[in-house]
Coordinates of C-alpha atoms in Angstrom, one line a residue:
Chain J
M1 CA 87.6 -16.4 285.3
F2 CA 84.2 -18.0 284.8
A3 CA 82.7 -15.8 287.4
Y4 CA 84.2 -12.8 285.7
L5 CA 82.6 -13.7 282.4
I6 CA 79.2 -14.1 284.0
R7 CA 79.6 -10.7 285.6
R8 CA 80.5 -9.2 282.2
L9 CA 77.3 -10.8 280.7
L10 CA 75.2 -9.4 283.5
A11 CA 76.7 -5.9 283.1
A12 CA 75.5 -6.0 279.5
V13 CA 71.9 -6.5 280.5
P14 CA 71.0 -2.9 281.2
V15 CA 72.8 -1.8 277.9
L16 CA 70.7 -4.4 276.0
I17 CA 67.5 -3.3 277.7
I18 CA 68.0 0.4 276.9
A19 CA 69.1 -0.4 273.3
S20 CA 66.1 -2.6 272.8
F21 CA 63.7 0.0 274.2
L22 CA 65.2 2.7 271.9
S23 CA 64.9 0.4 268.8
Y24 CA 61.4 -0.6 269.8
A25 CA 60.3 3.0 270.2
L26 CA 62.0 3.9 266.9
V27 CA 60.1 1.3 264.9
A28 CA 56.8 1.8 266.8
L29 CA 56.8 5.6 266.2
S30 CA 57.8 5.3 262.6
G31 CA 54.3 4.8 261.1
D32 CA 51.1 2.9 261.2
P33 CA 51.6 -0.8 260.3
L34 CA 47.8 -1.0 259.5
E35 CA 48.0 1.6 256.8
P36 CA 48.0 -0.9 253.9
L37 CA 44.9 -2.5 255.5
K38 CA 43.2 0.9 255.9
L39 CA 44.0 2.0 252.4
R40 CA 42.9 -1.2 250.9
N41 CA 40.4 -1.1 248.0
P42 CA 37.7 -2.2 248.7
P43 CA 38.1 -0.9 252.2
A44 CA 38.6 -3.4 255.0
P45 CA 35.6 -3.5 257.5
Q46 CA 36.1 -1.3 260.6
R47 CA 35.8 -4.4 262.7
T48 CA 38.8 -6.0 261.1
I49 CA 40.8 -2.9 261.7
D50 CA 39.7 -2.8 265.3
L51 CA 40.6 -6.4 265.8
E52 CA 44.0 -5.9 264.3
T53 CA 44.6 -2.8 266.4
A54 CA 43.7 -4.8 269.5
R55 CA 45.8 -7.8 268.5
L56 CA 48.9 -5.7 268.0
G57 CA 48.2 -3.5 271.0
L58 CA 48.4 -0.4 269.0
D59 CA 46.1 1.6 271.4
D60 CA 48.6 1.2 274.3
S61 CA 51.4 3.6 274.9
I62 CA 54.9 2.7 273.7
V63 CA 56.1 1.9 277.2
V64 CA 53.2 -0.5 277.8
R65 CA 53.8 -2.2 274.5
Y66 CA 57.5 -2.5 275.1
G67 CA 57.0 -3.9 278.5
H68 CA 54.5 -6.4 277.2
W69 CA 56.9 -7.4 274.4
L70 CA 59.9 -7.7 276.7
W71 CA 57.9 -9.8 279.2
G72 CA 56.9 -12.1 276.3
V73 CA 60.5 -12.3 275.1
L74 CA 61.7 -13.4 278.5
H75 CA 59.2 -16.2 278.3
G76 CA 60.1 -17.2 274.8
D77 CA 57.3 -15.4 273.0
F78 CA 58.5 -12.8 270.6
G79 CA 55.3 -11.0 270.1
E80 CA 52.7 -10.5 267.3
S81 CA 53.6 -9.8 263.7
V82 CA 51.6 -7.5 261.5
Q83 CA 51.0 -10.5 259.4
S84 CA 49.2 -12.8 261.8
T85 CA 50.5 -16.1 260.5
Y86 CA 54.1 -15.0 260.8
D87 CA 55.8 -16.7 263.8
I88 CA 58.5 -14.3 264.9
G89 CA 60.2 -16.7 267.3
A90 CA 60.4 -19.6 264.8
N91 CA 61.7 -17.3 262.0
L92 CA 64.3 -15.8 264.3
T93 CA 65.6 -19.2 265.3
R94 CA 65.8 -20.5 261.7
S95 CA 67.3 -17.3 260.3
T96 CA 69.9 -17.1 263.0
A97 CA 71.1 -20.6 262.2
V98 CA 71.4 -19.6 258.6
T99 CA 73.1 -16.3 259.1
L100 CA 75.5 -17.3 261.9
R101 CA 76.8 -20.0 259.5
L102 CA 77.8 -17.3 257.1
V103 CA 79.1 -14.9 259.7
L104 CA 81.2 -17.4 261.5
V105 CA 82.8 -18.9 258.4
A106 CA 83.4 -15.5 256.9
M107 CA 85.0 -14.2 260.1
L108 CA 87.3 -17.3 260.3
L109 CA 88.4 -16.8 256.7
A110 CA 88.9 -13.1 257.3
L111 CA 91.0 -13.8 260.4
V112 CA 93.2 -16.3 258.6
L113 CA 93.7 -13.8 255.7
A114 CA 94.3 -10.9 258.2
V115 CA 96.9 -12.8 260.2
F116 CA 98.7 -14.1 257.2
T117 CA 98.9 -10.8 255.3
G118 CA 99.5 -8.8 258.4
V119 CA 102.5 -10.9 259.6
L120 CA 103.9 -11.1 256.0
G121 CA 103.6 -7.3 255.6
A122 CA 105.3 -6.7 259.0
V123 CA 108.1 -9.2 258.6
R124 CA 108.9 -7.8 255.1
Q125 CA 108.2 -4.2 256.0
Y126 CA 108.6 -1.8 253.1
S127 CA 109.3 -4.6 250.7
K128 CA 107.5 -5.0 247.4
S129 CA 105.1 -7.6 248.9
D130 CA 104.4 -5.3 251.8
Y131 CA 103.4 -2.5 249.4
V132 CA 101.3 -4.9 247.3
L133 CA 99.5 -6.3 250.3
T134 CA 98.9 -2.8 251.7
F135 CA 97.5 -1.5 248.5
T136 CA 95.2 -4.5 248.0
G137 CA 94.0 -4.1 251.6
F138 CA 93.2 -0.4 250.9
V139 CA 91.3 -1.3 247.7
F140 CA 89.1 -3.8 249.6
L141 CA 88.5 -1.3 252.4
A142 CA 87.2 1.1 249.7
M143 CA 84.8 -1.3 248.0
P144 CA 81.1 -1.4 248.8
L145 CA 80.3 -4.9 250.0
F146 CA 77.3 -5.3 247.7
W147 CA 79.4 -4.2 244.7
V148 CA 82.0 -6.9 245.5
A149 CA 79.2 -9.5 246.0
I150 CA 77.5 -8.6 242.7
V151 CA 80.8 -8.8 240.8
L152 CA 81.6 -12.2 242.4
K153 CA 78.1 -13.5 241.6
D154 CA 78.4 -12.3 238.0
L155 CA 81.8 -13.9 237.5
A156 CA 80.4 -17.2 238.9
V157 CA 77.3 -17.1 236.7
R158 CA 79.6 -16.5 233.7
Y159 CA 81.8 -19.4 234.7
N160 CA 78.9 -21.7 235.1
K161 CA 77.5 -20.7 231.7
A162 CA 80.9 -21.0 230.0
T163 CA 81.5 -24.5 231.4
G164 CA 77.9 -25.7 231.3
T165 CA 78.2 -26.7 235.0
T166 CA 77.0 -25.5 238.4
V167 CA 80.3 -25.3 240.2
F168 CA 79.1 -22.2 242.0
Y169 CA 75.8 -21.7 243.7
T170 CA 74.7 -18.1 243.3
I171 CA 71.1 -18.2 244.7
G172 CA 69.8 -19.1 248.1
E173 CA 71.4 -20.7 251.2
K174 CA 70.4 -24.2 250.1
S175 CA 69.1 -26.1 247.0
Q176 CA 65.4 -26.6 246.2
G177 CA 65.3 -30.3 247.1
Y178 CA 67.5 -29.9 250.2
D179 CA 65.2 -31.9 252.5
E180 CA 65.4 -35.0 250.4
L181 CA 69.2 -35.1 250.4
S182 CA 71.3 -37.5 252.5
A183 CA 73.2 -36.2 255.5
G184 CA 76.5 -36.0 253.6
A185 CA 74.9 -34.3 250.6
K186 CA 73.2 -31.8 252.8
V187 CA 76.5 -30.7 254.3
A188 CA 78.0 -30.4 250.8
D189 CA 75.0 -28.5 249.6
L190 CA 75.2 -25.9 252.4
A191 CA 79.0 -25.6 252.0
G192 CA 78.6 -25.0 248.3
H193 CA 76.1 -22.2 248.8
L194 CA 78.4 -20.7 251.4
V195 CA 81.4 -20.2 249.2
L196 CA 80.6 -17.0 247.3
P197 CA 78.9 -15.0 250.1
T198 CA 81.6 -16.0 252.5
I199 CA 84.4 -14.8 250.2
A200 CA 82.6 -11.5 249.6
L201 CA 82.1 -10.8 253.3
A202 CA 85.6 -12.0 254.3
L203 CA 87.3 -9.8 251.6
I204 CA 85.6 -6.7 252.9
S205 CA 86.3 -7.5 256.5
Y206 CA 89.9 -8.8 256.5
A207 CA 91.5 -5.6 255.2
A208 CA 91.1 -3.4 258.3
W209 CA 92.1 -6.3 260.6
S210 CA 95.2 -6.9 258.5
R211 CA 96.3 -3.3 259.1
Y212 CA 96.0 -3.8 262.8
Q213 CA 97.8 -7.1 262.7
R214 CA 100.7 -5.6 260.7
A215 CA 101.0 -2.7 263.2
A216 CA 100.9 -5.1 266.2
V217 CA 103.5 -7.4 264.8
L218 CA 105.8 -4.5 264.0
E219 CA 105.5 -3.3 267.5
V220 CA 106.3 -6.7 269.0
L221 CA 109.2 -7.3 266.5
N222 CA 110.9 -4.2 267.9
S223 CA 110.5 -5.3 271.5
D224 CA 113.4 -6.3 273.7
Y225 CA 112.1 -9.8 274.4
V226 CA 112.1 -10.7 270.7
R227 CA 115.6 -9.5 270.4
L228 CA 116.5 -11.6 273.4
A229 CA 114.8 -14.7 272.0
R230 CA 116.8 -14.3 268.8
A231 CA 120.0 -13.6 270.7
K232 CA 119.7 -16.8 272.7
G233 CA 119.6 -18.7 269.5
L234 CA 115.9 -19.6 268.9
S235 CA 115.0 -20.1 265.3
W236 CA 113.3 -17.3 263.4
R237 CA 110.2 -19.4 262.9
K238 CA 109.9 -20.3 266.5
V239 CA 110.3 -16.7 267.6
L240 CA 107.7 -15.6 265.2
V241 CA 105.0 -18.2 266.1
R242 CA 105.6 -18.5 269.9
H243 CA 106.7 -15.0 270.9
V244 CA 105.6 -12.5 268.2
L245 CA 102.3 -13.9 267.0
R246 CA 100.8 -14.8 270.3
T247 CA 101.3 -11.3 271.7
A248 CA 100.3 -9.6 268.4
L249 CA 97.0 -11.4 268.3
I250 CA 95.6 -9.5 271.3
P251 CA 94.8 -6.3 269.5
L252 CA 93.3 -8.3 266.6
V253 CA 90.9 -10.0 269.1
T254 CA 89.8 -6.6 270.3
V255 CA 89.2 -5.3 266.8
T256 CA 87.4 -8.4 265.6
A257 CA 85.0 -8.4 268.6
L258 CA 84.3 -4.7 268.0
D259 CA 83.5 -5.3 264.3
V260 CA 80.9 -8.1 264.9
A261 CA 78.1 -5.6 264.7
G262 CA 79.5 -4.4 261.3
I263 CA 79.7 -7.9 260.0
L264 CA 76.1 -8.6 261.0
G265 CA 75.2 -5.6 258.9
G266 CA 77.4 -6.9 256.1
A267 CA 75.6 -10.2 256.3
V268 CA 72.3 -8.5 255.7
I269 CA 73.7 -7.0 252.5
T270 CA 75.4 -10.2 251.3
E271 CA 72.3 -12.2 251.9
T272 CA 70.3 -9.7 249.9
V273 CA 72.6 -10.1 246.9
F274 CA 72.6 -13.9 247.0
N275 CA 68.9 -14.2 247.8
W276 CA 69.4 -15.9 251.1
N277 CA 66.5 -16.5 253.4
G278 CA 68.2 -15.5 256.6
L279 CA 68.4 -12.6 259.1
G280 CA 68.8 -10.1 256.3
R281 CA 65.5 -10.9 254.7
M282 CA 63.8 -11.1 258.1
L283 CA 65.0 -7.6 259.0
L284 CA 64.1 -6.0 255.6
T285 CA 60.6 -7.5 255.5
G286 CA 60.1 -6.5 259.1
V287 CA 61.2 -2.9 258.4
A288 CA 59.0 -2.7 255.2
R289 CA 55.9 -3.9 257.1
G290 CA 56.5 -1.6 260.1
D291 CA 56.6 -4.8 262.2
T292 CA 57.7 -3.5 265.5
D293 CA 57.9 -6.7 267.5
A294 CA 59.8 -8.5 264.7
V295 CA 62.4 -5.7 264.2
A296 CA 62.9 -5.1 267.9
S297 CA 63.4 -8.9 268.4
W298 CA 65.9 -8.8 265.6
L299 CA 67.9 -6.0 267.0
L300 CA 67.8 -7.5 270.5
L301 CA 69.3 -10.7 269.1
A302 CA 71.9 -8.7 267.2
G303 CA 72.8 -7.0 270.4
L304 CA 73.1 -10.3 272.2
I305 CA 75.4 -11.7 269.5
V306 CA 77.6 -8.6 269.7
V307 CA 77.8 -8.9 273.5
A308 CA 78.5 -12.6 273.3
F309 CA 81.5 -12.0 271.0
S310 CA 82.9 -9.3 273.3
V311 CA 82.7 -11.8 276.2
I312 CA 84.5 -14.4 274.1
A313 CA 87.1 -11.8 273.3
D314 CA 87.7 -11.3 277.0
A315 CA 88.1 -15.0 277.5
L316 CA 90.6 -15.1 274.6
Y317 CA 92.8 -12.4 276.2
A318 CA 93.4 -14.6 279.1
V319 CA 94.4 -17.5 276.8
L320 CA 96.7 -15.4 274.8
D321 CA 98.3 -13.4 277.6
P322 CA 99.0 -15.4 280.8
R323 CA 99.4 -12.2 282.7
I324 CA 95.8 -11.3 282.2
R325 CA 93.7 -13.0 284.9
H326 CA 90.1 -12.1 285.1
E327 CA 89.3 -12.2 288.8
Chain C
M1 CA 110.2 33.7 260.0
S2 CA 113.6 32.1 259.7
D3 CA 114.5 28.8 258.0
T4 CA 114.9 27.0 261.3
E5 CA 111.6 27.9 262.9
R6 CA 108.4 26.2 261.7
T7 CA 105.0 26.3 263.2
Q8 CA 103.2 23.1 264.0
T9 CA 101.0 23.5 260.9
Q10 CA 103.9 23.9 258.6
L11 CA 105.5 20.8 260.0
V12 CA 102.4 18.8 259.5
L13 CA 101.9 20.1 255.9
R14 CA 105.6 19.3 255.1
R15 CA 105.3 15.8 256.3
F16 CA 101.9 15.3 254.5
F17 CA 103.3 16.5 251.2
R18 CA 106.1 14.0 251.5
H19 CA 103.6 11.1 251.6
R20 CA 103.4 10.2 247.9
A21 CA 100.3 8.1 248.0
A22 CA 98.4 10.7 250.0
V23 CA 99.4 13.6 247.7
T24 CA 98.5 11.6 244.6
S25 CA 95.1 10.7 246.3
L26 CA 94.5 14.3 247.1
I27 CA 95.0 15.4 243.5
L28 CA 92.7 12.6 242.3
L29 CA 90.1 13.5 244.8
V30 CA 90.2 17.1 243.8
M31 CA 89.7 16.1 240.2
V32 CA 86.7 13.8 241.1
T33 CA 85.2 16.7 243.1
L34 CA 85.6 19.1 240.2
F35 CA 84.1 16.5 237.9
A36 CA 81.1 16.2 240.1
F37 CA 80.4 19.9 240.9
A38 CA 81.8 21.8 237.8
G39 CA 81.1 19.0 235.3
P40 CA 77.3 19.3 235.1
L41 CA 77.7 23.0 234.2
L42 CA 79.8 22.1 231.2
W43 CA 78.4 18.8 230.0
Q44 CA 75.7 18.9 227.4
Y45 CA 73.3 16.5 229.1
S46 CA 71.7 16.8 232.5
Y47 CA 71.1 13.7 234.7
T48 CA 67.4 14.0 234.1
D49 CA 67.7 14.3 230.3
I50 CA 66.3 11.5 228.3
T51 CA 68.2 11.2 225.0
D52 CA 67.2 9.2 221.9
D53 CA 70.2 6.9 222.4
L54 CA 68.9 3.8 224.1
S55 CA 71.2 1.3 225.8
L56 CA 74.4 2.4 224.0
P57 CA 77.9 1.2 225.1
P58 CA 80.5 4.0 225.9
S59 CA 81.2 6.2 222.9
P60 CA 82.6 9.8 222.4
G61 CA 79.0 11.2 222.6
H62 CA 78.3 9.3 225.8
P63 CA 81.6 8.4 227.5
F64 CA 79.9 6.1 230.0
G65 CA 77.1 4.9 227.7
T66 CA 73.4 5.2 228.2
D67 CA 70.7 3.2 229.9
L68 CA 67.6 1.5 228.7
I69 CA 65.5 4.7 228.6
G70 CA 68.3 6.9 227.3
H71 CA 69.7 8.6 230.4
D72 CA 73.3 9.7 229.8
T73 CA 75.3 7.7 232.4
F74 CA 78.1 10.3 232.3
A75 CA 75.7 13.0 233.5
Q76 CA 74.1 10.6 236.0
V77 CA 77.5 9.6 237.5
M78 CA 78.4 13.4 237.8
R79 CA 75.1 14.0 239.7
G80 CA 75.5 10.8 241.7
T81 CA 79.1 11.7 242.7
Q82 CA 77.9 15.1 243.7
Q83 CA 75.1 13.8 245.9
S84 CA 77.3 11.1 247.4
I85 CA 80.1 13.5 248.3
K86 CA 77.5 16.0 249.8
I87 CA 76.0 13.2 251.9
A88 CA 79.4 11.8 253.0
L89 CA 80.6 15.3 254.0
A90 CA 77.5 16.0 256.0
I91 CA 77.7 12.6 257.8
A92 CA 81.4 13.3 258.7
L93 CA 80.5 16.8 259.9
I94 CA 77.6 15.7 262.1
G95 CA 79.5 12.7 263.4
T96 CA 82.7 14.6 264.1
V97 CA 81.2 17.7 265.8
F98 CA 78.9 15.7 268.0
G99 CA 81.4 12.9 268.7
T100 CA 84.1 15.4 269.5
L101 CA 82.0 17.3 272.0
W102 CA 80.7 14.1 273.6
G103 CA 84.1 12.5 273.9
A104 CA 85.7 15.7 275.2
I105 CA 83.1 16.3 277.9
A106 CA 83.2 12.7 279.0
G107 CA 86.9 12.6 279.1
L108 CA 87.3 15.9 280.9
Y109 CA 84.6 15.4 283.6
R110 CA 85.3 11.6 284.1
G111 CA 83.4 10.0 287.0
K112 CA 79.7 9.3 286.9
L113 CA 79.0 11.5 283.9
D114 CA 81.7 9.8 281.9
F115 CA 80.3 6.4 282.8
L116 CA 76.8 7.3 281.7
M117 CA 77.9 9.0 278.5
M118 CA 80.1 6.0 277.5
R119 CA 77.4 3.5 278.3
L120 CA 75.2 5.4 275.7
V121 CA 78.1 5.0 273.3
D122 CA 78.1 1.3 274.0
I123 CA 74.4 1.1 273.4
V124 CA 74.8 2.6 269.9
L125 CA 77.8 0.5 269.1
T126 CA 75.9 -2.7 270.1
L127 CA 73.6 -2.4 267.1
P128 CA 74.5 -3.0 263.5
L129 CA 74.7 0.5 262.0
I130 CA 73.2 -0.6 258.7
A131 CA 70.3 -2.4 260.3
V132 CA 69.4 0.6 262.5
A133 CA 69.8 3.0 259.6
A134 CA 67.6 0.8 257.5
A135 CA 64.9 0.7 260.2
V136 CA 65.0 4.5 260.6
A137 CA 65.4 5.5 257.0
A138 CA 62.5 3.2 255.9
Q139 CA 60.1 5.8 257.4
G140 CA 61.2 8.5 255.1
V141 CA 61.0 6.5 251.9
G142 CA 59.4 8.6 249.2
Q143 CA 60.1 11.9 250.7
S144 CA 63.7 11.3 252.0
Q145 CA 66.1 14.2 251.2
W146 CA 69.8 13.8 250.9
W147 CA 70.3 15.5 254.3
A148 CA 67.9 13.2 256.0
I149 CA 70.1 10.2 255.1
A150 CA 73.1 12.2 256.3
V151 CA 71.4 12.9 259.7
V152 CA 70.6 9.2 260.2
L153 CA 74.1 8.0 259.3
G154 CA 75.8 10.8 261.2
A155 CA 73.8 10.0 264.3
L156 CA 75.2 6.5 264.1
T157 CA 78.8 7.6 263.4
W158 CA 79.5 9.8 266.3
P159 CA 80.1 7.1 268.9
Y160 CA 83.3 6.0 267.0
V161 CA 84.6 9.6 267.0
S162 CA 83.7 10.1 270.7
R163 CA 85.7 7.1 271.8
V164 CA 88.8 8.3 270.0
V165 CA 88.5 11.9 271.3
R166 CA 87.8 10.7 274.8
S167 CA 90.9 8.6 275.0
V168 CA 93.0 11.5 273.7
V169 CA 91.4 13.9 276.2
L170 CA 91.9 11.4 279.1
S171 CA 95.7 11.4 278.4
L172 CA 95.9 15.2 277.8
R173 CA 94.0 16.3 280.9
E174 CA 96.7 14.9 283.2
Q175 CA 99.4 17.0 281.7
E176 CA 101.0 20.0 283.3
F177 CA 99.7 22.7 280.9
I178 CA 96.1 21.9 281.7
E179 CA 96.9 22.1 285.4
A180 CA 98.6 25.4 284.8
A181 CA 95.6 26.7 282.9
R182 CA 93.3 25.6 285.8
A183 CA 95.6 27.3 288.3
L184 CA 95.3 30.5 286.3
G185 CA 91.6 30.3 286.8
A186 CA 90.4 29.0 283.4
G187 CA 87.0 27.5 283.3
N188 CA 86.0 24.2 281.8
V189 CA 84.7 25.7 278.6
R190 CA 87.9 27.6 278.1
I191 CA 90.0 24.6 278.8
I192 CA 88.1 22.4 276.3
L193 CA 88.1 25.0 273.6
R194 CA 91.6 26.6 274.0
H195 CA 93.7 23.7 275.4
L196 CA 92.2 20.3 274.8
L197 CA 90.7 20.5 271.3
P198 CA 93.7 22.1 269.6
N199 CA 95.9 19.3 271.0
A200 CA 93.4 16.6 270.0
L201 CA 93.0 18.2 266.5
G202 CA 95.2 15.6 264.8
A203 CA 93.2 12.7 266.0
I204 CA 90.0 14.5 265.2
I205 CA 91.0 15.4 261.7
V206 CA 92.1 11.8 261.0
S207 CA 88.9 10.3 262.3
A208 CA 86.8 12.9 260.4
T209 CA 88.6 12.0 257.2
L210 CA 87.9 8.3 257.7
A211 CA 84.3 9.1 258.5
I212 CA 83.9 10.6 255.0
A213 CA 84.9 7.2 253.5
T214 CA 82.6 5.4 255.9
G215 CA 79.9 7.9 254.8
I216 CA 80.3 7.2 251.1
L217 CA 80.1 3.4 251.7
G218 CA 77.2 3.8 254.2
E219 CA 75.1 5.9 251.8
A220 CA 75.8 3.3 249.0
A221 CA 74.7 0.4 251.3
L222 CA 71.5 2.2 252.4
S223 CA 70.6 3.1 248.8
F224 CA 71.3 -0.5 247.8
L225 CA 68.8 -1.7 250.5
G226 CA 66.3 0.7 249.0
V227 CA 66.1 3.1 252.0
G228 CA 68.7 5.7 250.8
V229 CA 68.5 8.3 248.1
Q230 CA 65.3 7.9 246.0
A231 CA 64.7 8.4 242.3
P232 CA 64.4 10.8 240.5
D233 CA 67.4 12.1 242.4
T234 CA 70.4 9.8 242.3
S235 CA 73.6 8.9 244.0
L236 CA 76.5 6.5 243.3
G237 CA 75.0 3.9 245.5
L238 CA 71.6 4.1 243.9
L239 CA 73.1 4.0 240.4
V240 CA 75.0 0.8 241.2
S241 CA 71.9 -0.6 242.9
I242 CA 69.4 0.0 240.1
N243 CA 71.8 -1.3 237.6
K244 CA 72.8 -4.5 239.4
D245 CA 70.9 -6.7 237.0
A246 CA 72.6 -5.0 234.1
V247 CA 76.1 -6.2 235.2
N248 CA 76.0 -8.9 232.5
T249 CA 74.2 -7.2 229.7
R250 CA 75.1 -3.5 230.0
P251 CA 78.2 -3.6 232.3
W252 CA 79.0 0.1 231.9
L253 CA 75.9 1.0 233.9
F254 CA 77.2 -1.0 236.8
Y255 CA 80.9 -0.5 236.7
F256 CA 81.3 3.2 236.2
P257 CA 79.4 4.4 239.3
G258 CA 81.0 1.5 241.3
L259 CA 84.5 2.6 240.2
F260 CA 83.7 6.2 241.4
I261 CA 82.7 4.9 244.8
I262 CA 85.9 3.0 245.1
A263 CA 88.0 5.9 243.8
I264 CA 86.5 8.3 246.4
A265 CA 86.8 5.9 249.3
L266 CA 90.3 4.8 248.3
T267 CA 91.7 8.3 247.9
I268 CA 90.2 9.4 251.2
N269 CA 91.6 6.5 253.1
F270 CA 95.1 7.2 251.7
I271 CA 94.7 10.9 252.6
G272 CA 93.7 9.9 256.1
D273 CA 96.7 7.6 256.3
G274 CA 99.0 10.5 255.2
L275 CA 97.4 12.9 257.7
R276 CA 97.9 10.3 260.5
D277 CA 101.6 10.0 259.6
A278 CA 101.9 13.8 259.3
F279 CA 100.3 14.5 262.7
D280 CA 102.0 11.7 264.5
P281 CA 105.2 10.7 262.7
K282 CA 106.4 8.4 265.4
Q283 CA 103.3 6.1 265.3
T284 CA 103.7 4.4 262.0
R285 CA 107.2 4.7 260.8
V286 CA 109.1 2.2 262.8
R287 CA 112.9 2.8 262.5
R288 CA 115.1 -0.2 263.0

């Protein structure tokens, strides 16, 4: 199976290369990153403009610039930012650690919610609780993520004010004096800042997954082998966990892996609402500056994360369904 | 036509109108649409009007209140709903037409062409839609028109549709009636237009419906990130976004446009659900 997963990763390389070229060209063609410099008043000296043009390689063709950038990336150098002091590689590493924390915890929470509500809805099909769960899911599906995040933030701020405490952190991914904290307090601080953004992102993501989970469980419940398991006297609980859930998780794994790109986009929005300094801010500042190398590096990393998740999903199929053997 | 014979369309409509949530949603959506398109003709204020009533909570004169400089929020929500619906419909139209053709061609020809076409779909799906849209839309800031946003989001929606259509076409193309058409000498164009698409229509309509809901939410997200609809024009997403700091002090500015986004997306999803059941009754209703 290991060899299969490696092959899957290698097969993704051309897709990633073309995707990164398209995104590179997209940003590079979008406008002149030196425009603020040229329009500055008093005007910047021609020599400064020439030097910046040379540093960013703006005189070269897109293909040359892309090749140069890609070659650098393969050697750990993510290129030159429009703002010369901005280290793209260092920012990418730091932001990824911040954002992946949010994405992973939110996905985990959304999965737990989706499995729980999906199974409950299927087992009690057409009962009152099924209708309530379905309707709640539809409402969350219809909510804009930033709206939910702002409402949550507002509720938390009100609660903090009313009780005169800071139970909920509403700004940033960590506290001001984070570096001086002890190891235990650091973990608690990060976890505290995670609570609200995670809930917002998870609430928006779980609803669709829960629908798939419900449909999958319903299908398995109607299968012959579940009837057999019941008929031979296994307890309902055992049938549900060992026979139904295990099979019904397979479609959920597929959908979750497909949605990773969407969740990354959601993280950009969530981070903006809660003023996090993560991948979201990095993308938006890069876009605003016309920072080709930074935005292309960002999108390449996002593509890598999406591919990584689809490979993990492949590995999970084999765990869930012993008939699937990746050779 | 006798009582016992019904066309496919009649069957679908009959089943749809039995789906209570979907029919209720359809009525609600029609009302919201009327509010957005006919409302501005009847309402005393326009969305650009600046009244003397500053920062008022909802009252009979201003049902949704006013903002800091005196805009009537009721009029602004009408205009915002109108723009959001227009953008969402355009996104769905672009995504559906292009995605359908792409998926149908890939599924019909299979082989190398299918492989290449689907790899391109993979490429688009690898990237976070909102991130790419933000990168593209940032160029047009200042001069972006509502249709420019629709083109950007539509260009990122089609891969989802094309996957659905391709899988339907792949299963259809093996069936006897396609073989029969081919034996009678029908060309590929005729087979796609006359035989494949009508049979895939159910799946296409359902995914188009859901694309409208995605479009509403996508436009809102882009406007929130500052790369969507720009003032002086407005949209529901932009209204929520510019009033996000008023959530505590003038909540009506934040909640009314937000509730309209939710109402539109919610009703469309229910309608899509009803259509899915109507086109394919065996899929969701499990009988025990």
